[in-house]
Short mmCIF file of C-alpha atoms and ligand atoms in Angstrom, two decimals:
data_model
loop_
_atom_site.label_atom_id
_atom_site.label_comp_id
_atom_site.label_asym_id
_atom_site.label_seq_id
_atom_site.Cartn_x
_atom_site.Cartn_y
_atom_site.Cartn_z
CA MET M 1 -10.87 -15.19 -57.51
CA LEU M 2 -7.61 -16.36 -56.28
CA PHE M 3 -8.88 -19.85 -55.25
CA PRO M 4 -11.35 -22.06 -56.95
CA LEU M 5 -14.59 -22.67 -55.13
CA GLY M 6 -13.80 -25.75 -53.08
CA SER M 7 -13.66 -27.24 -49.65
CA PRO M 8 -10.65 -25.27 -48.46
CA GLN M 9 -12.63 -22.02 -48.70
CA ARG M 10 -15.88 -23.40 -47.46
CA CYS M 11 -13.80 -24.72 -44.51
CA PHE M 12 -12.31 -21.10 -43.98
CA TRP M 13 -15.95 -19.67 -43.63
CA THR M 14 -17.24 -22.36 -41.36
CA LEU M 15 -14.20 -22.03 -39.18
CA LEU M 16 -14.74 -18.12 -39.10
CA VAL M 17 -18.44 -18.35 -38.00
CA LEU M 18 -17.60 -21.05 -35.51
CA THR M 19 -14.80 -18.73 -34.05
CA LEU M 20 -17.31 -15.81 -34.13
CA MET M 21 -19.80 -17.94 -32.17
CA VAL M 22 -17.35 -18.91 -29.65
CA LEU M 23 -16.22 -15.56 -29.09
CA LEU M 24 -19.62 -14.12 -28.68
CA LEU M 25 -20.61 -16.91 -26.25
CA ALA M 26 -17.37 -16.10 -24.23
CA GLY M 27 -18.47 -12.54 -24.14
CA LEU M 28 -22.14 -13.32 -22.78
CA LEU M 29 -20.52 -15.76 -20.27
CA ARG M 30 -18.27 -12.99 -19.02
CA VAL M 31 -20.94 -10.49 -18.72
CA GLU M 32 -22.81 -13.23 -16.94
CA ARG M 33 -20.09 -13.70 -14.28
CA HIS M 34 -19.87 -9.98 -13.83
CA THR M 35 -23.54 -9.59 -13.22
CA LEU M 36 -23.10 -12.46 -10.64
CA LEU M 37 -20.32 -10.74 -8.84
CA LEU M 38 -22.35 -7.57 -8.76
CA GLY M 39 -23.65 -8.40 -5.58
CA GLY M 40 -19.95 -8.55 -4.47
CA GLN M 41 -20.42 -9.72 -1.11
CA ALA M 42 -22.29 -12.97 -2.12
CA GLU M 43 -19.15 -15.26 -2.37
CA GLY M 44 -18.58 -15.67 1.28
CA PRO M 45 -17.70 -13.90 4.63
CA PRO M 46 -15.22 -11.06 4.52
CA ILE M 47 -11.54 -11.84 4.85
CA THR M 48 -10.15 -11.21 8.03
CA ASN M 49 -6.78 -12.75 8.18
CA ILE M 50 -4.48 -10.17 6.22
CA MET M 51 -0.82 -9.33 6.01
CA PHE M 52 -0.18 -6.02 4.25
CA LEU M 53 3.28 -5.39 3.36
CA LYS M 54 3.52 -1.69 4.26
CA THR M 55 6.15 -0.31 1.75
CA HIS M 56 7.50 3.19 2.40
CA LYS M 57 6.28 6.67 0.72
CA THR M 58 3.64 4.68 -1.24
CA ALA M 59 0.35 5.70 0.07
CA SER M 60 0.72 2.87 2.38
CA SER M 61 -0.45 4.90 5.58
CA THR M 62 -3.83 5.44 4.10
CA VAL M 63 -3.92 1.72 3.48
CA LEU M 64 -2.75 1.26 7.20
CA ASN M 65 -5.73 3.37 8.44
CA ILE M 66 -8.22 1.39 6.53
CA LEU M 67 -6.79 -1.77 7.98
CA PHE M 68 -6.83 -0.34 11.55
CA ARG M 69 -10.34 0.81 11.08
CA PHE M 70 -11.65 -2.72 9.84
CA ALA M 71 -9.82 -4.49 12.83
CA GLU M 72 -11.25 -2.11 15.44
CA LYS M 73 -14.90 -2.55 13.97
CA HIS M 74 -14.49 -6.35 13.86
CA ASN M 75 -12.53 -6.52 17.12
CA LEU M 76 -9.70 -8.14 15.35
CA SER M 77 -6.53 -8.91 16.84
CA LEU M 78 -3.20 -7.19 15.32
CA ALA M 79 0.42 -8.05 15.26
CA LEU M 80 1.77 -4.78 16.90
CA PRO M 81 5.13 -3.81 17.82
CA ALA M 82 6.08 -5.03 21.20
CA GLY M 83 6.85 -2.80 24.04
CA SER M 84 7.67 0.81 23.12
CA ARG M 85 8.73 -0.08 19.66
CA LEU M 86 6.78 1.98 16.95
CA HIS M 87 7.63 -0.80 13.98
CA LEU M 88 8.23 -4.12 13.54
CA GLY M 89 11.99 -4.08 13.70
CA TYR M 90 12.58 -1.97 10.36
CA PRO M 91 15.10 -1.74 8.90
CA TRP M 92 16.25 -5.33 10.11
CA PHE M 93 14.54 -8.44 8.76
CA PHE M 94 11.35 -9.04 10.77
CA LEU M 95 11.29 -11.59 13.61
CA ALA M 96 8.18 -13.04 15.18
CA ARG M 97 9.49 -11.85 18.74
CA TYR M 98 9.11 -8.17 17.49
CA VAL M 99 5.30 -8.65 17.92
CA GLU M 100 3.76 -7.93 21.16
CA GLY M 101 2.47 -11.02 22.88
CA VAL M 102 4.66 -13.59 21.10
CA GLY M 103 6.46 -14.99 23.99
CA GLN M 104 9.44 -17.28 24.28
CA ALA M 105 7.20 -19.66 26.20
CA GLY M 106 3.65 -20.82 25.73
CA PRO M 107 1.75 -21.76 22.67
CA PRO M 108 2.44 -19.91 19.28
CA ARG M 109 0.00 -16.99 19.03
CA HIS M 110 -1.57 -16.04 15.73
CA PHE M 111 -3.10 -12.61 14.77
CA ASN M 112 -5.76 -11.61 12.29
CA ILE M 113 -3.96 -8.46 10.92
CA MET M 114 -0.24 -7.61 10.33
CA CYS M 115 0.24 -4.30 8.70
CA ASN M 116 3.15 -2.08 10.49
CA HIS M 117 6.55 -1.45 8.89
CA LEU M 118 8.66 -4.47 8.67
CA ARG M 119 11.23 -6.03 6.17
CA PHE M 120 9.65 -9.03 4.67
CA ASN M 121 10.77 -12.37 6.05
CA PRO M 122 8.14 -14.92 5.19
CA PRO M 123 9.30 -17.86 7.50
CA GLU M 124 9.04 -15.46 10.62
CA VAL M 125 5.76 -13.93 9.30
CA GLN M 126 4.26 -17.36 8.91
CA LYS M 127 4.83 -17.89 12.60
CA VAL M 128 2.43 -15.27 13.74
CA MET M 129 -0.12 -15.35 10.93
CA PRO M 130 -2.49 -18.03 10.29
CA ASN M 131 -1.87 -20.17 7.14
CA ASP M 132 -5.04 -18.67 5.14
CA THR M 133 -3.64 -15.18 5.57
CA PHE M 134 -4.35 -12.99 2.38
CA TYR M 135 -1.00 -11.32 1.41
CA PHE M 136 -0.90 -7.74 -0.29
CA SER M 137 1.14 -4.65 -0.70
CA ILE M 138 1.39 -1.56 -2.55
CA LEU M 139 3.94 -0.02 -5.11
CA ARG M 140 4.48 3.29 -6.44
CA ASN M 141 6.62 4.76 -9.44
CA PRO M 142 10.05 4.48 -7.88
CA VAL M 143 10.80 7.95 -9.33
CA PHE M 144 8.28 9.50 -7.21
CA GLN M 145 8.84 7.12 -4.41
CA LEU M 146 12.45 8.23 -4.45
CA GLU M 147 11.79 11.86 -4.50
CA SER M 148 9.28 11.36 -1.56
CA SER M 149 11.90 9.32 0.28
CA PHE M 150 14.44 12.07 0.01
CA ALA M 151 12.32 14.65 1.43
CA TYR M 152 11.21 12.50 4.25
CA TYR M 153 14.40 10.86 5.07
CA ARG M 154 16.72 13.61 4.37
CA HIS M 155 18.26 13.59 7.95
CA LEU M 156 17.87 9.94 8.59
CA THR M 157 19.84 8.41 5.46
CA PRO M 158 23.40 9.26 5.48
CA ALA M 159 23.45 9.01 1.55
CA PHE M 160 20.70 11.67 1.38
CA SER M 161 22.12 14.01 4.07
CA ALA M 162 25.55 14.19 2.26
CA ALA M 163 23.98 15.37 -1.11
CA PRO M 164 23.11 18.88 -1.49
CA SER M 165 20.01 17.85 -3.57
CA LEU M 166 18.27 14.99 -5.17
CA ALA M 167 19.32 15.91 -8.53
CA ALA M 168 23.04 16.15 -7.19
CA PHE M 169 22.65 12.59 -5.55
CA LEU M 170 21.16 11.24 -8.85
CA ALA M 171 24.06 12.80 -10.95
CA ALA M 172 26.62 10.90 -8.78
CA PRO M 173 24.80 8.47 -6.45
CA HIS M 174 27.93 6.49 -5.75
CA THR M 175 29.68 9.40 -4.30
CA TYR M 176 26.96 9.53 -1.46
CA TYR M 177 25.86 5.99 -1.34
CA ASN M 178 27.51 3.57 0.91
CA GLN M 179 25.71 0.03 0.30
CA SER M 180 27.04 -1.56 3.48
CA LEU M 181 25.12 0.99 5.78
CA LEU M 182 21.55 -0.45 6.65
CA ARG M 183 20.69 3.02 7.18
CA ASN M 184 20.79 3.80 3.60
CA ALA M 185 18.06 1.51 2.83
CA HIS M 186 15.83 4.43 1.76
CA ALA M 187 18.33 5.71 -0.86
CA ARG M 188 18.11 2.72 -3.41
CA ASN M 189 15.51 0.11 -4.31
CA HIS M 190 13.73 0.87 -1.24
CA MET M 191 10.52 -1.27 -2.47
CA TRP M 192 12.72 -4.38 -3.34
CA PHE M 193 14.47 -3.82 -0.08
CA ASP M 194 11.16 -3.85 1.99
CA LEU M 195 10.31 -7.06 0.20
CA GLY M 196 13.17 -8.55 1.66
CA LEU M 197 15.28 -8.67 -1.21
CA ASP M 198 18.73 -7.33 -2.07
CA PRO M 199 18.61 -3.65 -3.35
CA ASN M 200 22.29 -3.92 -4.25
CA ALA M 201 21.99 -6.94 -6.51
CA PRO M 202 23.06 -6.63 -10.12
CA VAL M 203 20.13 -6.33 -12.63
CA GLU M 204 20.43 -9.70 -14.22
CA GLU M 205 17.43 -10.78 -16.21
CA SER M 206 17.38 -14.24 -14.85
CA TYR M 207 17.74 -12.93 -11.13
CA VAL M 208 14.93 -10.25 -11.63
CA ARG M 209 12.63 -12.65 -13.25
CA ALA M 210 13.10 -15.49 -10.57
CA HIS M 211 12.17 -12.68 -7.83
CA LEU M 212 9.38 -11.11 -9.33
CA ALA M 213 7.96 -14.58 -9.81
CA HIS M 214 8.42 -15.06 -6.04
CA VAL M 215 6.86 -12.07 -5.04
CA GLU M 216 3.85 -12.56 -7.51
CA GLN M 217 3.36 -16.06 -5.68
CA ARG M 218 3.52 -14.53 -2.17
CA PHE M 219 1.52 -11.61 -2.77
CA PRO M 220 -1.83 -12.44 -4.83
CA LEU M 221 -2.61 -8.76 -4.96
CA VAL M 222 -0.03 -5.77 -5.47
CA LEU M 223 -1.97 -2.33 -5.55
CA ILE M 224 -0.56 0.68 -7.38
CA ALA M 225 -0.24 4.04 -5.66
CA GLU M 226 -0.85 5.97 -8.82
CA HIS M 227 -4.18 4.24 -9.26
CA PHE M 228 -5.37 4.50 -5.76
CA ASP M 229 -9.09 4.52 -6.25
CA GLU M 230 -8.75 1.59 -8.71
CA SER M 231 -6.56 -0.24 -6.10
CA MET M 232 -9.51 0.21 -3.40
CA VAL M 233 -11.96 -1.27 -5.89
CA LEU M 234 -9.65 -4.43 -6.39
CA LEU M 235 -8.92 -4.60 -2.73
CA ARG M 236 -12.69 -4.40 -1.65
CA ARG M 237 -13.46 -7.22 -4.17
CA ARG M 238 -10.73 -9.44 -3.04
CA LEU M 239 -11.52 -9.00 0.69
CA ARG M 240 -15.20 -9.10 0.39
CA TRP M 241 -15.68 -5.91 2.34
CA GLN M 242 -18.14 -3.30 2.26
CA LEU M 243 -17.77 0.13 0.22
CA ASP M 244 -17.09 2.23 3.43
CA ASP M 245 -14.59 -0.12 4.84
CA VAL M 246 -12.31 1.04 1.82
CA VAL M 247 -13.29 4.70 1.78
CA SER M 248 -10.43 6.95 3.01
CA PHE M 249 -8.95 10.24 3.05
CA LYS M 250 -5.39 10.77 1.85
CA LEU M 251 -3.12 10.53 4.94
CA ASN M 252 0.50 11.62 5.59
CA SER M 253 0.74 13.43 2.34
CA ARG M 254 3.06 16.40 1.77
CA SER M 255 2.02 20.07 1.26
CA ARG M 256 2.87 20.93 -2.37
CA ARG M 257 5.70 23.24 -1.14
CA SER M 258 7.70 19.95 -0.16
CA VAL M 259 7.36 18.24 -3.44
CA THR M 260 10.06 18.73 -5.97
CA SER M 261 9.57 18.13 -9.48
CA LEU M 262 12.52 16.31 -11.23
CA PRO M 263 13.53 17.35 -14.56
CA PRO M 264 13.38 14.49 -17.17
CA GLU M 265 17.02 13.59 -17.18
CA ALA M 266 16.99 13.11 -13.29
CA GLN M 267 13.99 10.98 -13.71
CA GLU M 268 15.90 8.62 -16.24
CA ARG M 269 18.55 8.65 -13.77
CA ALA M 270 16.23 7.57 -10.81
CA LYS M 271 15.01 4.76 -13.05
CA ARG M 272 18.49 3.41 -13.74
CA TRP M 273 19.60 4.15 -10.02
CA CYS M 274 16.37 2.17 -8.85
CA ALA M 275 16.33 -0.36 -11.69
CA LEU M 276 15.22 -3.16 -9.50
CA ASP M 277 12.33 -1.09 -8.19
CA TRP M 278 11.69 0.14 -11.71
CA ARG M 279 11.30 -3.57 -13.03
CA LEU M 280 9.15 -4.42 -9.98
CA TYR M 281 6.70 -1.45 -10.54
CA GLN M 282 6.26 -2.18 -14.31
CA HIS M 283 5.81 -5.80 -13.64
CA PHE M 284 2.94 -5.13 -11.02
CA ASN M 285 1.49 -2.25 -12.82
CA ARG M 286 0.87 -4.80 -15.57
CA THR M 287 -0.48 -7.57 -13.47
CA PHE M 288 -2.81 -4.92 -11.61
CA TRP M 289 -4.39 -3.82 -14.89
CA ALA M 290 -4.64 -7.41 -16.12
CA ALA M 291 -6.45 -8.28 -12.82
CA LEU M 292 -8.76 -5.38 -13.27
CA ARG M 293 -9.82 -6.20 -16.75
CA ALA M 294 -10.24 -9.80 -15.88
CA GLU M 295 -12.46 -9.14 -12.76
CA LEU M 296 -14.29 -6.05 -13.79
CA GLY M 297 -14.05 -4.77 -17.31
CA PRO M 298 -13.96 -0.88 -18.11
CA ARG M 299 -17.50 0.12 -17.59
CA ARG M 300 -18.02 -1.72 -13.95
CA LEU M 301 -14.66 -0.28 -13.13
CA ARG M 302 -15.52 3.31 -13.78
CA SER M 303 -18.88 2.86 -12.02
CA GLU M 304 -17.12 1.40 -8.90
CA VAL M 305 -14.54 3.92 -8.87
CA ALA M 306 -17.24 6.69 -9.20
CA GLN M 307 -19.04 5.11 -6.23
CA LEU M 308 -16.06 5.19 -4.14
CA GLN M 309 -15.12 8.83 -4.88
CA GLU M 310 -18.83 9.79 -4.18
CA ARG M 311 -18.67 8.21 -0.82
CA ARG M 312 -15.35 9.89 0.00
CA ARG M 313 -16.87 13.37 -1.18
CA VAL M 314 -20.03 12.86 1.28
CA LEU M 315 -17.69 11.99 4.14
CA SER M 316 -15.35 14.60 3.60
CA ALA M 317 -17.96 17.23 3.56
CA LEU M 318 -19.19 15.61 6.76
CA CYS M 319 -15.89 15.47 8.51
CA LEU M 320 -13.39 17.78 7.52
CA GLN M 321 -12.99 21.44 8.34
CA ASP M 322 -13.04 23.31 4.77
CA ASP M 323 -13.20 20.02 3.25
CA ALA M 324 -9.27 20.10 2.89
CA PRO M 325 -6.07 19.04 4.56
CA LYS M 326 -4.16 21.31 6.93
CA ASN M 327 -0.58 21.72 7.88
CA LYS M 328 0.89 21.16 11.38
CA THR M 329 0.32 24.82 12.51
CA GLN M 330 -3.31 24.74 11.50
CA ILE M 331 -4.12 21.59 13.17
CA THR M 332 -5.65 22.45 16.62
CA ASP M 333 -6.04 18.93 18.16
CA ALA M 334 -2.53 17.67 18.82
CA ARG M 335 -3.79 14.06 18.65
CA LEU M 336 -4.51 14.64 15.08
CA ARG M 337 -1.24 16.10 14.26
CA PRO M 338 0.84 13.70 11.97
CA PHE M 339 4.56 12.97 12.74
CA GLN M 340 6.95 15.36 10.89
CA SER M 341 10.05 14.34 9.40
CA GLY M 342 12.85 15.69 7.29
CA GLU M 343 12.04 18.49 4.91
CA ALA M 344 8.61 17.42 4.16
CA ASP M 345 5.43 18.97 5.63
CA ILE M 346 3.04 16.36 6.42
CA LEU M 347 -0.48 17.18 6.31
CA GLY M 348 -3.43 16.20 8.18
CA TYR M 349 -6.96 17.29 9.02
CA ASN M 350 -8.98 19.32 11.46
CA LEU M 351 -12.58 18.03 12.17
CA ARG M 352 -15.61 20.22 11.61
CA GLU M 353 -17.10 21.57 14.77
CA GLY M 354 -20.22 20.48 16.36
CA LEU M 355 -20.37 16.90 15.14
CA ASP M 356 -22.66 14.50 17.06
CA ASN M 357 -20.66 11.84 19.09
CA GLU M 358 -21.26 8.93 16.52
CA THR M 359 -20.06 10.96 13.51
CA LEU M 360 -17.16 12.20 15.53
CA ARG M 361 -16.02 8.72 16.32
CA LEU M 362 -16.19 7.66 12.70
CA CYS M 363 -14.36 10.85 11.56
CA GLN M 364 -11.92 10.91 14.04
CA LYS M 365 -10.82 7.24 13.14
CA MET M 366 -10.62 8.35 9.49
CA VAL M 367 -8.06 11.24 10.09
CA MET M 368 -6.04 9.82 13.02
CA PRO M 369 -2.49 9.56 12.17
CA GLU M 370 -0.95 6.19 12.17
CA LEU M 371 1.37 6.57 15.29
CA GLN M 372 -1.66 7.72 17.43
CA TYR M 373 -3.84 5.16 15.95
CA MET M 374 -1.45 2.38 16.48
CA ALA M 375 -0.91 3.61 20.11
CA HIS M 376 -4.75 3.57 20.57
CA LEU M 377 -5.10 -0.05 19.34
CA TYR M 378 -2.20 -1.25 21.43
CA THR M 379 -4.13 -0.06 24.49
CA LEU M 380 -7.37 -1.52 23.48
CA GLN M 381 -5.53 -4.96 22.99
CA PHE M 382 -3.08 -4.83 25.61
CA PRO M 383 -4.88 -2.75 28.60
CA GLN M 384 -2.39 -4.26 31.00
CA LYS M 385 0.68 -3.14 29.37
CA ARG M 386 2.18 0.34 29.43
CA PRO M 387 0.77 2.51 26.68
CA LYS M 388 2.93 3.55 23.73
CA ASN M 389 4.86 6.70 24.34
CA ILE M 390 4.41 8.97 21.04
CA PRO M 391 7.16 11.27 22.01
CA PHE M 392 6.26 14.29 19.53
CA LEU M 393 2.83 14.32 21.29
CA LYS M 394 4.46 15.60 24.37
CA ALA M 395 6.67 18.37 22.61
C1 LIG E 401 -13.03 -8.47 21.39
O1 LIG E 401 -12.04 -9.68 21.66
C2 LIG E 401 -11.53 -9.78 22.83
C3 LIG E 401 -10.73 -11.18 22.87
O2 LIG E 401 -9.80 -10.96 21.71
C4 LIG E 401 -12.69 -10.16 23.88
O3 LIG E 401 -12.19 -10.65 25.02
C5 LIG E 401 -13.77 -9.16 23.88
O4 LIG E 401 -14.76 -9.41 24.61
C6 LIG E 401 -14.10 -8.77 22.44
N1 LIG E 401 -14.92 -7.37 22.54
C7 LIG E 401 -16.12 -7.60 21.61
C8 LIG E 401 -16.84 -6.05 21.78
O5 LIG E 401 -16.35 -8.27 20.91
C1 LIG E 402 -3.86 -24.55 8.41
O1 LIG E 402 -3.87 -24.48 9.97
C2 LIG E 402 -4.87 -25.34 10.35
C3 LIG E 402 -4.80 -25.23 11.87
O2 LIG E 402 -3.86 -24.07 12.39
C4 LIG E 402 -4.45 -26.73 10.22
O3 LIG E 402 -5.55 -27.66 10.41
C5 LIG E 402 -4.56 -26.95 8.61
O4 LIG E 402 -4.25 -27.92 8.11
C6 LIG E 402 -3.72 -25.82 7.96
N1 LIG E 402 -3.72 -25.87 6.47
C7 LIG E 402 -2.61 -25.95 5.61
C8 LIG E 402 -3.01 -25.93 4.21
O5 LIG E 402 -1.55 -25.94 5.99
C1 LIG E 403 31.03 2.14 4.32
O1 LIG E 403 30.57 1.80 5.51
C2 LIG E 403 31.47 0.82 6.17
C3 LIG E 403 30.74 0.36 7.27
O2 LIG E 403 30.41 1.54 8.30
C4 LIG E 403 32.81 1.21 6.31
O3 LIG E 403 33.65 0.37 6.98
C5 LIG E 403 33.57 1.85 4.99
O4 LIG E 403 34.74 2.41 5.26
C6 LIG E 403 32.61 2.57 4.17
N1 LIG E 403 32.94 2.88 2.99
C7 LIG E 403 33.28 4.27 2.42
C8 LIG E 403 33.66 4.36 1.02
O5 LIG E 403 33.03 4.90 3.17
C1 LIG E 404 0.70 1.35 -15.79
O1 LIG E 404 -0.18 0.69 -16.54
C2 LIG E 404 -1.21 1.85 -17.22
C3 LIG E 404 -2.28 0.58 -17.93
O2 LIG E 404 -1.71 -0.35 -18.77
C4 LIG E 404 -0.54 2.43 -18.05
O3 LIG E 404 -1.31 3.35 -18.63
C5 LIG E 404 0.65 3.23 -17.52
O4 LIG E 404 1.48 3.93 -18.36
C6 LIG E 404 1.58 2.23 -16.72
N1 LIG E 404 2.43 2.97 -16.06
C7 LIG E 404 3.86 3.05 -16.13
C8 LIG E 404 4.70 3.89 -15.33
O5 LIG E 404 4.35 2.27 -16.98
C1 LIG E 405 0.28 26.62 7.23
O1 LIG E 405 -0.77 27.03 6.12
C2 LIG E 405 -0.94 28.46 6.45
C3 LIG E 405 -2.23 28.77 5.71
O2 LIG E 405 -2.17 28.39 4.29
C4 LIG E 405 0.36 29.20 5.99
O3 LIG E 405 0.23 30.55 6.21
C5 LIG E 405 1.47 28.74 6.69
O4 LIG E 405 2.47 29.32 6.33
C6 LIG E 405 1.54 27.16 6.78
N1 LIG E 405 2.58 26.87 7.74
C7 LIG E 405 3.66 25.95 7.53
C8 LIG E 405 4.44 25.52 8.28
O5 LIG E 405 3.69 25.53 6.32
C1 LIG E 406 -21.07 12.61 23.72
O1 LIG E 406 -19.77 12.44 24.55
C2 LIG E 406 -19.61 13.26 25.58
C3 LIG E 406 -18.24 13.17 25.98
O2 LIG E 406 -17.76 11.60 25.68
C4 LIG E 406 -20.57 12.77 26.58
O3 LIG E 406 -20.30 13.69 27.65
C5 LIG E 406 -21.99 13.14 26.03
O4 LIG E 406 -23.01 12.94 27.07
C6 LIG E 406 -22.25 12.35 24.80
N1 LIG E 406 -23.41 12.75 24.22
C7 LIG E 406 -24.35 11.97 23.79
C8 LIG E 406 -25.61 12.56 23.22
O5 LIG E 406 -24.32 10.81 23.83
#
């Protein structure tokens, strides 16, 4: 024996036993808390005041559909783009007056849900959203986000249209990228830009840390597109919604033909070029998993994800022709054809034939592309206004 039998050693064993007991107790309490939360909805009414910062090319159209359906089901008011606009002033900073119904005269008007594209500008958002609003957003790995932006905004973004390919762009981005053009917002640190921050700021540690802390303070929930189903589980818990409220089909996705796989060296260049987005993504991927671990634990998470996926399978078999997405030439109902952009084939769905009226209405809402759905809700909310004109539907 290294130590004579004496008080230091006894002390050690006592401490060890005590520590184990405390840990065991803490574990039991955790299980207890999870069981209590198992009912899920018991903690109060569903949250209905919501601001979703819709980032670009991050599965956010699918989240938008979820919010639109919830708003319609509960007759909630939406902060929709004013007049003939299709978004809330993007890429300029959001202003309250971009919202329909926010007049120069009269009392300030508040809305339940704000979720259309905008560049985040908190003081202006607060003018139209109630002070108990729940803020959330979604991020995607910036390498794949950039690849998606490149295909989608190829013809709209000068930095992209000047480059022969994404790999060429990444090999010499400064050749193509003029940072003083707002239309180049899609070409660098796009998510950082959407959050209202400067996409060209030098990547200094103190700057990055301070802004990550601000974003975290403003957005108590940041979802991760790569973990979409886990994201929906967490969102549902935070909003205290029903399972069906967060079940969705993937919207606005591209056909495989229009997705380019980037070689590893181009991926590394993308991370360096979009270093602010990369830091943002890494940070919120960590907080996302920490939140899941703290709230559910792995077993419960697996079971809730499985529940969600099963419900999606059931609805997909019920609603969708061939149970699969379709390209623009295959979609027979023009109202269900998604807007096409750049070099991307954006997919949508055909519904199955012979659905009864109630099922048809449910299925239509789940597959309705965002512009059409926005126009529909605009007319519901502002029946006296001229309906939104969705130009590509007329073509
Ligand atoms: C929905 O809300 C509007 C006012 O915001 C109200 O006039 C209308 O009656 C409501 N409809 C239903 C079905 O609750
Ligand atoms: C939120 O707004 C309500 C009324 O609009 C007000 O009574 C309340 O004090 C506000 N709460 C906070 C925390 O600002
Ligand atoms: C970048 O754009 C600005 C604004 O249009 C223009 O004045 C400037 O000449 C451009 N710079 C380059 C290098 O093309
Ligand atoms: C995100 O977090 C998960 C869980 O910790 C990890 O497996 C994954 O590699 C992370 N993704 C990235 C791109 O860092
Ligand atoms: C749409 O899909 C069909 C069937 O897979 C295919 O033959 C056609 O080329 C596709 N059209 C476009 C525009 O991708
Ligand atoms: C279903 O909707 C159509 C068109 O809106 C209507 O003509 C028909 O009567 C409805 N059927 C039932 C069973 O409600």
